[in-house]
Amino acid sequence: MHPILKLVVQRIALGLLLLLAVSVLIYAGTEALPGDVAQAILGQSATPEALANLRESLGLNQPGYIRYFHWLGGVLTGDFGKALTNGQDIGQAIAQRLGNTLFLAGCAAAISVPLAIGLGLVAARYNGRWPDKVISGITLSTISLPEFVAAYFVIYLLTQVFPIFQPVAMVFPGMSFWAKLNAVALPVIVLVLVVLAHMMRMTRAAILNVMQSAYIETAELKGLSPMRVIWKHALPNAVAPIISVVVLNLAYLVVGVVVVEVVFSYNALGQYLVDHVAKRDLPVVQAVGLIFAAVYIGLNILADVLAIVANPRLRHPK
Amino acid sequence: MLEIKNLRIEATSYPPDGLPRDVVLVDDVSVSVAKGRVLGLIGESGAGKSTIGLSAMAYGRGGVRLTGGQVLLNGRDIRGLGPAGLRALRGREVTYVAQSAAAAFNPAQRLMEQVIETSLTHGLMGRAEAEARAVALFRKLGLPNPETFGDRYPHQVSGGQLQRAMTAMALCPKPDLVIFDEPTTALDVTTQIDVLAAIKDAIHDTGVAALYITHDLAVVAQVADDILVLRHGKKVEYGTVAEIITAPKEAYTQALVSVRSIDHVEKGAAPSVLSVQQITARYRGTSFDVLKNVTIDLPAGQTLAVVGESGSGKSTLARVITGLLPPARGKIVFGGRTLSPDLPSRSKDDLRELQMIYQMADVAMNPRQTVGTIIGRPLEFYFGLRGEAKRKRVQELLDQIEMGKGYIDRYPAELSGGQKQRVCIARALAAKPKLIICDEVTSALDPLVADGILKLLLNLQAQEHVAYLFITHDLATVKAIADRIAVMYRGEVVRYGTKTDVLTPPFDDYTDLLLSSVPEMELGWLENVLAHRKMASAGN
């Protein structure tokens, strides 16, 4: 087998194993929470008989590991169960919100990743000079703002001072693509501001690190233009650390944006999770937790694989 | 072609204590190179040879600045050129061949792309023409499969081949001047000689002018027409090769020509302190024996030199003896007892009596500890010395390595390369060992400094009756210091015995190749050797 294929298969197998371990943790963690689900559903005034009946029907009397395997079996066949609070099918509820989450994350990533890398290259090219200082200054100040402050500032600026966008990011099925884009513009701007600095700084640092190499001196002594030196000789050797930071930020865009979702009333997974944590709706918490873990693990596998593929020593063995 | 007049180069230095100040790296140096001629720049590290070489491209490493004089290339002073003018000059009129081609090639790009890059970016020729020229150069430089060689990545070819590819890269855009900066220093002797011959032919055939920078006078004598000897950034002597080699005028040049003048008489038979018996070893997770049935014997108080090219298993042998790599088979008898194969189960005395000195003294010392702490550590660990007693013993050791007072509280960064290696020797000596393994301890040093270290090691051997296992690829060093010699080739000892026996014909083919590849300071040596070879070198 080609060594790369072997590594990729290994990484994926490890990822699946990790996901299984995470599922145990999530399940055990939510189970260990204090409180009684039946009590939570029926309220303080429920009779002991009613509580016992509900526990029976929810299967709460069975031992934890049996319920875990029951739950896991459902998850593997695509059945996340029903929400305790309103009886809705969790799979369906998640599917729609996951689409919204990915749409928002995708838009933010499509802008922020090329922008961050581009700015990082420019900052490295003018290392220590004014373009570097301006880029670093601006991106570091945007990352230093708490998300909600950045969000309110953007709302104030782009709906009040310059009324261009809607303050509320309402999306619903059947909206056209452009209408959706218009709706998510503000949260996308906020997310871009939040994730830009990290990726930009890492790109800059990785490039500057490579710029110390002897082959960069060779390139300079070839009389190449500074941008060609960076683009052709530095960037291809700096991709591994850049990829890992980019992917870390992509994962954040999917699983960590609950504050932004709340501020803009954007109907996506984060908000769904927070709502149901408050209501102690364990099946929903477990399902969303598992999906977030899967996204995180999946993206990290992707980063690993891309870093492997980017390494010419592995792509072209001796 | 190139004319440098009264060149002065300065840099800002930042000493560990004190304010930044300007230091003069090169002062009042004038040279000229005509078309088709090769000028050799020679001197020890810090002599300013690379700095002068790069000044022909108006390039300064770090904060290096050209502050005086003229650098005339094709009749114009390149110091006056702006960034665009310099880019047009670099890689077109003047090209550069670096010391370590392995580091100087971009690991993420195929060789062909890199070799023809300047020809394309400077608009000198089209891609097809450039590739054809590159293939022709690969062929001229004796690279294997010249048509497909360029498809490979740098990590897929050997060091000697990369150095030739770098030469092809420098010659591809048809430059007027090529700067060779120690192009063969990082190579094994048997590979060096082939690369040297290839470079010499290529220079001759293309009629390009060249600056050849090296610290090895014997090497430069083979390729250059004229030689400039430099020291501390100043001219020592400037003349034709024949003048410099046969009739050097200055004392420093004479010292360079006669370097390795140590006359060491080998010692007679003695009971052995170390006996390596039929060792076979491989690294974990591999199925290749790095050492095959190695058997050697080292008499107490004597020096066994282990010679061979990179990859021959010399350093692996040291790892096995020190216990870092337990062997698959065989045993090691040291000081009359059989050593346990792995490090953790060896006694404190085993550890104490077997010390090591490394090639890179720089990285073998903790930069945040003073010389006193570094040398004091084994005194504390093995002998329990503390306080005043420890300090007194450290000072004794410093006296032994001829460094005297005033060094005990200094940090490694404040020492020269030779002084650092001396501190490492003192640290090994502090344990009162029976055997010190010296792994290429003089390879990173300038010839004159290395000579001093070798003399010191011989003196210490006479005083302390310590044995050395001396690992090296440098045969001149071996002749200077060894009592016995083991020649290693691909994990096997191909020749072993007293120095006289090993160095006396008849030779086996490999020893012959190795011995004949050591550059000698005479004109025409290179052609002579190549004409009489029995075996191709391993680096090809």
PDB file of N, CA, C and O in Angstrom, chain B residues 225-287:
ATOM      1  N   ASP B 225      43.347  29.221 -10.118  1.00  0.00           N
ATOM      2  CA  ASP B 225      44.522  29.744 -10.817  1.00  0.00           C
ATOM      3  C   ASP B 225      45.305  30.640  -9.874  1.00  0.00           C
ATOM      4  O   ASP B 225      46.524  30.620  -9.852  1.00  0.00           O
ATOM      5  N   ASP B 226      44.549  31.476  -9.115  1.00  0.00           N
ATOM      6  CA  ASP B 226      45.174  32.377  -8.149  1.00  0.00           C
ATOM      7  C   ASP B 226      44.577  32.107  -6.778  1.00  0.00           C
ATOM      8  O   ASP B 226      43.475  31.599  -6.668  1.00  0.00           O
ATOM      9  N   ILE B 227      45.297  32.494  -5.752  1.00  0.00           N
ATOM     10  CA  ILE B 227      44.803  32.297  -4.396  1.00  0.00           C
ATOM     11  C   ILE B 227      44.994  33.570  -3.592  1.00  0.00           C
ATOM     12  O   ILE B 227      46.044  34.224  -3.679  1.00  0.00           O
ATOM     13  N   LEU B 228      43.932  33.926  -2.830  1.00  0.00           N
ATOM     14  CA  LEU B 228      44.047  35.015  -1.864  1.00  0.00           C
ATOM     15  C   LEU B 228      43.904  34.403  -0.478  1.00  0.00           C
ATOM     16  O   LEU B 228      42.888  33.786  -0.166  1.00  0.00           O
ATOM     17  N   VAL B 229      44.943  34.547   0.342  1.00  0.00           N
ATOM     18  CA  VAL B 229      44.884  34.037   1.716  1.00  0.00           C
ATOM     19  C   VAL B 229      44.408  35.161   2.622  1.00  0.00           C
ATOM     20  O   VAL B 229      44.950  36.272   2.581  1.00  0.00           O
ATOM     21  N   LEU B 230      43.368  34.878   3.404  1.00  0.00           N
ATOM     22  CA  LEU B 230      42.764  35.895   4.263  1.00  0.00           C
ATOM     23  C   LEU B 230      42.897  35.497   5.719  1.00  0.00           C
ATOM     24  O   LEU B 230      42.888  34.317   6.062  1.00  0.00           O
ATOM     25  N   ARG B 231      43.007  36.506   6.579  1.00  0.00           N
ATOM     26  CA  ARG B 231      42.929  36.243   8.012  1.00  0.00           C
ATOM     27  C   ARG B 231      42.353  37.467   8.690  1.00  0.00           C
ATOM     28  O   ARG B 231      42.789  38.583   8.436  1.00  0.00           O
ATOM     29  N   HIS B 232      41.372  37.253   9.559  1.00  0.00           N
ATOM     30  CA  HIS B 232      40.705  38.341  10.273  1.00  0.00           C
ATOM     31  C   HIS B 232      40.272  39.449   9.316  1.00  0.00           C
ATOM     32  O   HIS B 232      40.397  40.627   9.621  1.00  0.00           O
ATOM     33  N   GLY B 233      39.787  39.074   8.137  1.00  0.00           N
ATOM     34  CA  GLY B 233      39.265  40.072   7.215  1.00  0.00           C
ATOM     35  C   GLY B 233      40.317  40.857   6.461  1.00  0.00           C
ATOM     36  O   GLY B 233      40.005  41.833   5.779  1.00  0.00           O
ATOM     37  N   LYS B 234      41.558  40.474   6.613  1.00  0.00           N
ATOM     38  CA  LYS B 234      42.609  41.214   5.902  1.00  0.00           C
ATOM     39  C   LYS B 234      43.391  40.279   4.990  1.00  0.00           C
ATOM     40  O   LYS B 234      43.471  39.081   5.223  1.00  0.00           O
ATOM     41  N   LYS B 235      43.987  40.872   3.939  1.00  0.00           N
ATOM     42  CA  LYS B 235      44.795  40.090   3.012  1.00  0.00           C
ATOM     43  C   LYS B 235      46.084  39.650   3.692  1.00  0.00           C
ATOM     44  O   LYS B 235      46.747  40.441   4.356  1.00  0.00           O
ATOM     45  N   VAL B 236      46.415  38.375   3.571  1.00  0.00           N
ATOM     46  CA  VAL B 236      47.692  37.898   4.069  1.00  0.00           C
ATOM     47  C   VAL B 236      48.659  37.755   2.903  1.00  0.00           C
ATOM     48  O   VAL B 236      49.780  38.244   2.932  1.00  0.00           O
ATOM     49  N   GLU B 237      48.181  37.086   1.857  1.00  0.00           N
ATOM     50  CA  GLU B 237      49.038  36.849   0.707  1.00  0.00           C
ATOM     51  C   GLU B 237      48.163  36.625  -0.518  1.00  0.00           C
ATOM     52  O   GLU B 237      47.086  36.053  -0.432  1.00  0.00           O
ATOM     53  N   TYR B 238      48.640  37.086  -1.655  1.00  0.00           N
ATOM     54  CA  TYR B 238      47.860  36.998  -2.890  1.00  0.00           C
ATOM     55  C   TYR B 238      48.817  36.613  -4.010  1.00  0.00           C
ATOM     56  O   TYR B 238      49.814  37.300  -4.226  1.00  0.00           O
ATOM     57  N   GLY B 239      48.560  35.508  -4.687  1.00  0.00           N
ATOM     58  CA  GLY B 239      49.467  35.122  -5.762  1.00  0.00           C
ATOM     59  C   GLY B 239      48.917  33.953  -6.540  1.00  0.00           C
ATOM     60  O   GLY B 239      47.796  33.506  -6.305  1.00  0.00           O
ATOM     61  N   THR B 240      49.690  33.449  -7.473  1.00  0.00           N
ATOM     62  CA  THR B 240      49.245  32.283  -8.225  1.00  0.00           C
ATOM     63  C   THR B 240      49.335  31.059  -7.330  1.00  0.00           C
ATOM     64  O   THR B 240      49.993  31.070  -6.286  1.00  0.00           O
ATOM     65  N   VAL B 241      48.650  29.979  -7.731  1.00  0.00           N
ATOM     66  CA  VAL B 241      48.632  28.769  -6.926  1.00  0.00           C
ATOM     67  C   VAL B 241      50.054  28.275  -6.678  1.00  0.00           C
ATOM     68  O   VAL B 241      50.427  27.949  -5.549  1.00  0.00           O
ATOM     69  N   ALA B 242      50.842  28.250  -7.726  1.00  0.00           N
ATOM     70  CA  ALA B 242      52.196  27.721  -7.603  1.00  0.00           C
ATOM     71  C   ALA B 242      52.996  28.527  -6.577  1.00  0.00           C
ATOM     72  O   ALA B 242      53.705  27.952  -5.742  1.00  0.00           O
ATOM     73  N   GLU B 243      52.834  29.848  -6.605  1.00  0.00           N
ATOM     74  CA  GLU B 243      53.566  30.688  -5.646  1.00  0.00           C
ATOM     75  C   GLU B 243      53.166  30.369  -4.212  1.00  0.00           C
ATOM     76  O   GLU B 243      54.006  30.210  -3.336  1.00  0.00           O
ATOM     77  N   ILE B 244      51.849  30.277  -3.996  1.00  0.00           N
ATOM     78  CA  ILE B 244      51.356  30.083  -2.627  1.00  0.00           C
ATOM     79  C   ILE B 244      51.744  28.696  -2.098  1.00  0.00           C
ATOM     80  O   ILE B 244      52.140  28.547  -0.945  1.00  0.00           O
ATOM     81  N   ILE B 245      51.608  27.673  -2.955  1.00  0.00           N
ATOM     82  CA  ILE B 245      51.838  26.307  -2.479  1.00  0.00           C
ATOM     83  C   ILE B 245      53.330  26.011  -2.301  1.00  0.00           C
ATOM     84  O   ILE B 245      53.745  25.431  -1.310  1.00  0.00           O
ATOM     85  N   THR B 246      54.110  26.441  -3.285  1.00  0.00           N
ATOM     86  CA  THR B 246      55.515  26.030  -3.238  1.00  0.00           C
ATOM     87  C   THR B 246      56.404  27.042  -2.529  1.00  0.00           C
ATOM     88  O   THR B 246      57.412  26.661  -1.936  1.00  0.00           O
ATOM     89  N   ALA B 247      56.027  28.320  -2.573  1.00  0.00           N
ATOM     90  CA  ALA B 247      56.896  29.308  -1.941  1.00  0.00           C
ATOM     91  C   ALA B 247      56.093  30.351  -1.169  1.00  0.00           C
ATOM     92  O   ALA B 247      56.085  31.530  -1.533  1.00  0.00           O
ATOM     93  N   PRO B 248      55.397  29.923  -0.128  1.00  0.00           N
ATOM     94  CA  PRO B 248      54.618  30.918   0.636  1.00  0.00           C
ATOM     95  C   PRO B 248      55.566  31.892   1.345  1.00  0.00           C
ATOM     96  O   PRO B 248      56.587  31.472   1.878  1.00  0.00           O
ATOM     97  N   LYS B 249      55.185  33.166   1.325  1.00  0.00           N
ATOM     98  CA  LYS B 249      56.072  34.173   1.916  1.00  0.00           C
ATOM     99  C   LYS B 249      55.719  34.435   3.368  1.00  0.00           C
ATOM    100  O   LYS B 249      56.588  34.545   4.215  1.00  0.00           O
ATOM    101  N   GLU B 250      54.410  34.539   3.650  1.00  0.00           N
ATOM    102  CA  GLU B 250      54.004  34.930   5.006  1.00  0.00           C
ATOM    103  C   GLU B 250      54.003  33.730   5.953  1.00  0.00           C
ATOM    104  O   GLU B 250      53.736  32.592   5.544  1.00  0.00           O
ATOM    105  N   ALA B 251      54.247  33.996   7.224  1.00  0.00           N
ATOM    106  CA  ALA B 251      54.295  32.933   8.221  1.00  0.00           C
ATOM    107  C   ALA B 251      52.950  32.189   8.304  1.00  0.00           C
ATOM    108  O   ALA B 251      52.911  30.966   8.433  1.00  0.00           O
ATOM    109  N   TYR B 252      51.831  32.944   8.206  1.00  0.00           N
ATOM    110  CA  TYR B 252      50.520  32.314   8.326  1.00  0.00           C
ATOM    111  C   TYR B 252      50.277  31.346   7.175  1.00  0.00           C
ATOM    112  O   TYR B 252      49.764  30.244   7.361  1.00  0.00           O
ATOM    113  N   THR B 253      50.656  31.756   5.970  1.00  0.00           N
ATOM    114  CA  THR B 253      50.478  30.870   4.820  1.00  0.00           C
ATOM    115  C   THR B 253      51.344  29.625   4.971  1.00  0.00           C
ATOM    116  O   THR B 253      50.920  28.510   4.667  1.00  0.00           O
ATOM    117  N   GLN B 254      52.545  29.826   5.481  1.00  0.00           N
ATOM    118  CA  GLN B 254      53.423  28.679   5.701  1.00  0.00           C
ATOM    119  C   GLN B 254      52.798  27.701   6.690  1.00  0.00           C
ATOM    120  O   GLN B 254      52.859  26.481   6.499  1.00  0.00           O
ATOM    121  N   ALA B 255      52.162  28.250   7.743  1.00  0.00           N
ATOM    122  CA  ALA B 255      51.507  27.389   8.725  1.00  0.00           C
ATOM    123  C   ALA B 255      50.377  26.608   8.070  1.00  0.00           C
ATOM    124  O   ALA B 255      50.181  25.422   8.333  1.00  0.00           O
ATOM    125  N   LEU B 256      49.621  27.284   7.182  1.00  0.00           N
ATOM    126  CA  LEU B 256      48.514  26.612   6.496  1.00  0.00           C
ATOM    127  C   LEU B 256      49.041  25.494   5.601  1.00  0.00           C
ATOM    128  O   LEU B 256      48.475  24.413   5.526  1.00  0.00           O
ATOM    129  N   VAL B 257      50.128  25.766   4.904  1.00  0.00           N
ATOM    130  CA  VAL B 257      50.672  24.775   3.980  1.00  0.00           C
ATOM    131  C   VAL B 257      51.203  23.564   4.739  1.00  0.00           C
ATOM    132  O   VAL B 257      51.057  22.426   4.306  1.00  0.00           O
ATOM    133  N   SER B 258      51.783  23.816   5.910  1.00  0.00           N
ATOM    134  CA  SER B 258      52.412  22.716   6.621  1.00  0.00           C
ATOM    135  C   SER B 258      51.540  22.165   7.747  1.00  0.00           C
ATOM    136  O   SER B 258      52.027  21.493   8.631  1.00  0.00           O
ATOM    137  N   VAL B 259      50.244  22.490   7.700  1.00  0.00           N
ATOM    138  CA  VAL B 259      49.360  22.064   8.789  1.00  0.00           C
ATOM    139  C   VAL B 259      49.336  20.539   8.863  1.00  0.00           C
ATOM    140  O   VAL B 259      49.634  19.847   7.898  1.00  0.00           O
ATOM    141  N   ARG B 260      48.967  19.995  10.007  1.00  0.00           N
ATOM    142  CA  ARG B 260      49.034  18.550  10.253  1.00  0.00           C
ATOM    143  C   ARG B 260      50.478  18.085  10.253  1.00  0.00           C
ATOM    144  O   ARG B 260      50.856  17.160   9.562  1.00  0.00           O
ATOM    145  N   SER B 261      51.274  18.788  11.028  1.00  0.00           N
ATOM    146  CA  SER B 261      52.689  18.449  11.079  1.00  0.00           C
ATOM    147  C   SER B 261      52.986  17.554  12.280  1.00  0.00           C
ATOM    148  O   SER B 261      54.130  17.270  12.572  1.00  0.00           O
ATOM    149  N   ILE B 262      51.903  17.112  12.979  1.00  0.00           N
ATOM    150  CA  ILE B 262      52.126  16.298  14.171  1.00  0.00           C
ATOM    151  C   ILE B 262      52.809  14.992  13.778  1.00  0.00           C
ATOM    152  O   ILE B 262      52.372  14.311  12.855  1.00  0.00           O
ATOM    153  N   ASP B 263      53.866  14.699  14.487  1.00  0.00           N
ATOM    154  CA  ASP B 263      54.578  13.464  14.194  1.00  0.00           C
ATOM    155  C   ASP B 263      54.358  12.526  15.370  1.00  0.00           C
ATOM    156  O   ASP B 263      54.920  12.703  16.448  1.00  0.00           O
ATOM    157  N   HIS B 264      53.482  11.552  15.179  1.00  0.00           N
ATOM    158  CA  HIS B 264      53.076  10.706  16.293  1.00  0.00           C
ATOM    159  C   HIS B 264      53.602   9.297  16.059  1.00  0.00           C
ATOM    160  O   HIS B 264      53.278   8.652  15.079  1.00  0.00           O
ATOM    161  N   VAL B 265      54.421   8.836  16.982  1.00  0.00           N
ATOM    162  CA  VAL B 265      54.973   7.488  16.868  1.00  0.00           C
ATOM    163  C   VAL B 265      54.024   6.524  17.571  1.00  0.00           C
ATOM    164  O   VAL B 265      53.626   6.758  18.705  1.00  0.00           O
ATOM    165  N   GLU B 266      53.636   5.471  16.874  1.00  0.00           N
ATOM    166  CA  GLU B 266      52.653   4.580  17.475  1.00  0.00           C
ATOM    167  C   GLU B 266      53.262   3.770  18.616  1.00  0.00           C
ATOM    168  O   GLU B 266      54.442   3.457  18.639  1.00  0.00           O
ATOM    169  N   LYS B 267      52.374   3.493  19.598  1.00  0.00           N
ATOM    170  CA  LYS B 267      52.839   2.795  20.797  1.00  0.00           C
ATOM    171  C   LYS B 267      52.811   1.294  20.563  1.00  0.00           C
ATOM    172  O   LYS B 267      52.109   0.796  19.687  1.00  0.00           O
ATOM    173  N   GLY B 268      53.598   0.566  21.379  1.00  0.00           N
ATOM    174  CA  GLY B 268      53.681  -0.884  21.224  1.00  0.00           C
ATOM    175  C   GLY B 268      52.496  -1.597  21.808  1.00  0.00           C
ATOM    176  O   GLY B 268      51.509  -0.977  22.217  1.00  0.00           O
ATOM    177  N   ALA B 269      52.547  -2.928  21.862  1.00  0.00           N
ATOM    178  CA  ALA B 269      51.433  -3.719  22.356  1.00  0.00           C
ATOM    179  C   ALA B 269      51.168  -3.415  23.831  1.00  0.00           C
ATOM    180  O   ALA B 269      52.085  -3.074  24.571  1.00  0.00           O
ATOM    181  N   ALA B 270      49.899  -3.530  24.231  1.00  0.00           N
ATOM    182  CA  ALA B 270      49.511  -3.297  25.627  1.00  0.00           C
ATOM    183  C   ALA B 270      48.233  -4.079  25.878  1.00  0.00           C
ATOM    184  O   ALA B 270      47.521  -4.415  24.927  1.00  0.00           O
ATOM    185  N   PRO B 271      47.915  -4.395  27.146  1.00  0.00           N
ATOM    186  CA  PRO B 271      46.648  -5.085  27.420  1.00  0.00           C
ATOM    187  C   PRO B 271      45.473  -4.202  27.005  1.00  0.00           C
ATOM    188  O   PRO B 271      45.555  -2.980  27.106  1.00  0.00           O
ATOM    189  N   SER B 272      44.397  -4.808  26.514  1.00  0.00           N
ATOM    190  CA  SER B 272      43.334  -3.965  25.969  1.00  0.00           C
ATOM    191  C   SER B 272      42.395  -3.478  27.073  1.00  0.00           C
ATOM    192  O   SER B 272      42.167  -4.148  28.069  1.00  0.00           O
ATOM    193  N   VAL B 273      41.890  -2.259  26.857  1.00  0.00           N
ATOM    194  CA  VAL B 273      40.919  -1.693  27.785  1.00  0.00           C
ATOM    195  C   VAL B 273      39.513  -1.928  27.255  1.00  0.00           C
ATOM    196  O   VAL B 273      38.568  -2.097  28.008  1.00  0.00           O
ATOM    197  N   LEU B 274      39.405  -1.951  25.937  1.00  0.00           N
ATOM    198  CA  LEU B 274      38.091  -2.165  25.322  1.00  0.00           C
ATOM    199  C   LEU B 274      38.223  -3.239  24.253  1.00  0.00           C
ATOM    200  O   LEU B 274      39.125  -3.193  23.424  1.00  0.00           O
ATOM    201  N   SER B 275      37.304  -4.201  24.310  1.00  0.00           N
ATOM    202  CA  SER B 275      37.325  -5.233  23.295  1.00  0.00           C
ATOM    203  C   SER B 275      35.891  -5.439  22.814  1.00  0.00           C
ATOM    204  O   SER B 275      35.017  -5.842  23.570  1.00  0.00           O
ATOM    205  N   VAL B 276      35.670  -5.081  21.572  1.00  0.00           N
ATOM    206  CA  VAL B 276      34.343  -5.210  20.967  1.00  0.00           C
ATOM    207  C   VAL B 276      34.328  -6.520  20.213  1.00  0.00           C
ATOM    208  O   VAL B 276      35.165  -6.739  19.332  1.00  0.00           O
ATOM    209  N   GLN B 277      33.408  -7.430  20.576  1.00  0.00           N
ATOM    210  CA  GLN B 277      33.482  -8.773  20.016  1.00  0.00           C
ATOM    211  C   GLN B 277      32.237  -9.114  19.207  1.00  0.00           C
ATOM    212  O   GLN B 277      31.155  -9.259  19.754  1.00  0.00           O
ATOM    213  N   GLN B 278      32.404  -9.197  17.915  1.00  0.00           N
ATOM    214  CA  GLN B 278      31.374  -9.670  16.976  1.00  0.00           C
ATOM    215  C   GLN B 278      30.034  -8.978  17.175  1.00  0.00           C
ATOM    216  O   GLN B 278      29.011  -9.617  17.316  1.00  0.00           O
ATOM    217  N   ILE B 279      30.093  -7.651  17.184  1.00  0.00           N
ATOM    218  CA  ILE B 279      28.865  -6.879  17.390  1.00  0.00           C
ATOM    219  C   ILE B 279      28.085  -6.752  16.079  1.00  0.00           C
ATOM    220  O   ILE B 279      28.634  -6.376  15.049  1.00  0.00           O
ATOM    221  N   THR B 280      26.805  -7.103  16.158  1.00  0.00           N
ATOM    222  CA  THR B 280      25.885  -6.855  15.055  1.00  0.00           C
ATOM    223  C   THR B 280      24.754  -6.015  15.630  1.00  0.00           C
ATOM    224  O   THR B 280      24.235  -6.331  16.694  1.00  0.00           O
ATOM    225  N   ALA B 281      24.404  -4.926  14.949  1.00  0.00           N
ATOM    226  CA  ALA B 281      23.385  -4.037  15.516  1.00  0.00           C
ATOM    227  C   ALA B 281      22.497  -3.478  14.421  1.00  0.00           C
ATOM    228  O   ALA B 281      22.934  -3.305  13.282  1.00  0.00           O
ATOM    229  N   ARG B 282      21.260  -3.242  14.793  1.00  0.00           N
ATOM    230  CA  ARG B 282      20.335  -2.564  13.890  1.00  0.00           C
ATOM    231  C   ARG B 282      19.442  -1.643  14.692  1.00  0.00           C
ATOM    232  O   ARG B 282      19.275  -1.830  15.894  1.00  0.00           O
ATOM    233  N   TYR B 283      18.877  -0.628  14.009  1.00  0.00           N
ATOM    234  CA  TYR B 283      17.987   0.294  14.703  1.00  0.00           C
ATOM    235  C   TYR B 283      16.590  -0.296  14.788  1.00  0.00           C
ATOM    236  O   TYR B 283      16.189  -1.094  13.943  1.00  0.00           O
ATOM    237  N   ARG B 284      15.883   0.113  15.832  1.00  0.00           N
ATOM    238  CA  ARG B 284      14.544  -0.432  16.061  1.00  0.00           C
ATOM    239  C   ARG B 284      13.640  -0.167  14.871  1.00  0.00           C
ATOM    240  O   ARG B 284      13.660   0.906  14.288  1.00  0.00           O
ATOM    241  N   GLY B 285      12.849  -1.170  14.530  1.00  0.00           N
ATOM    242  CA  GLY B 285      11.886  -0.988  13.448  1.00  0.00           C
ATOM    243  C   GLY B 285      12.501  -1.074  12.066  1.00  0.00           C
ATOM    244  O   GLY B 285      11.846  -0.780  11.080  1.00  0.00           O
ATOM    245  N   THR B 286      13.794  -1.431  11.968  1.00  0.00           N
ATOM    246  CA  THR B 286      14.391  -1.611  10.647  1.00  0.00           C
ATOM    247  C   THR B 286      14.879  -3.049  10.538  1.00  0.00           C
ATOM    248  O   THR B 286      15.033  -3.744  11.542  1.00  0.00           O
ATOM    249  N   SER B 287      15.132  -3.477   9.325  1.00  0.00           N
ATOM    250  CA  SER B 287      15.592  -4.848   9.145  1.00  0.00           C
ATOM    251  C   SER B 287      16.971  -4.844   8.488  1.00  0.00           C
ATOM    252  O   SER B 287      17.348  -5.762   7.797  1.00  0.00           O
TER     253      SER B 287
END
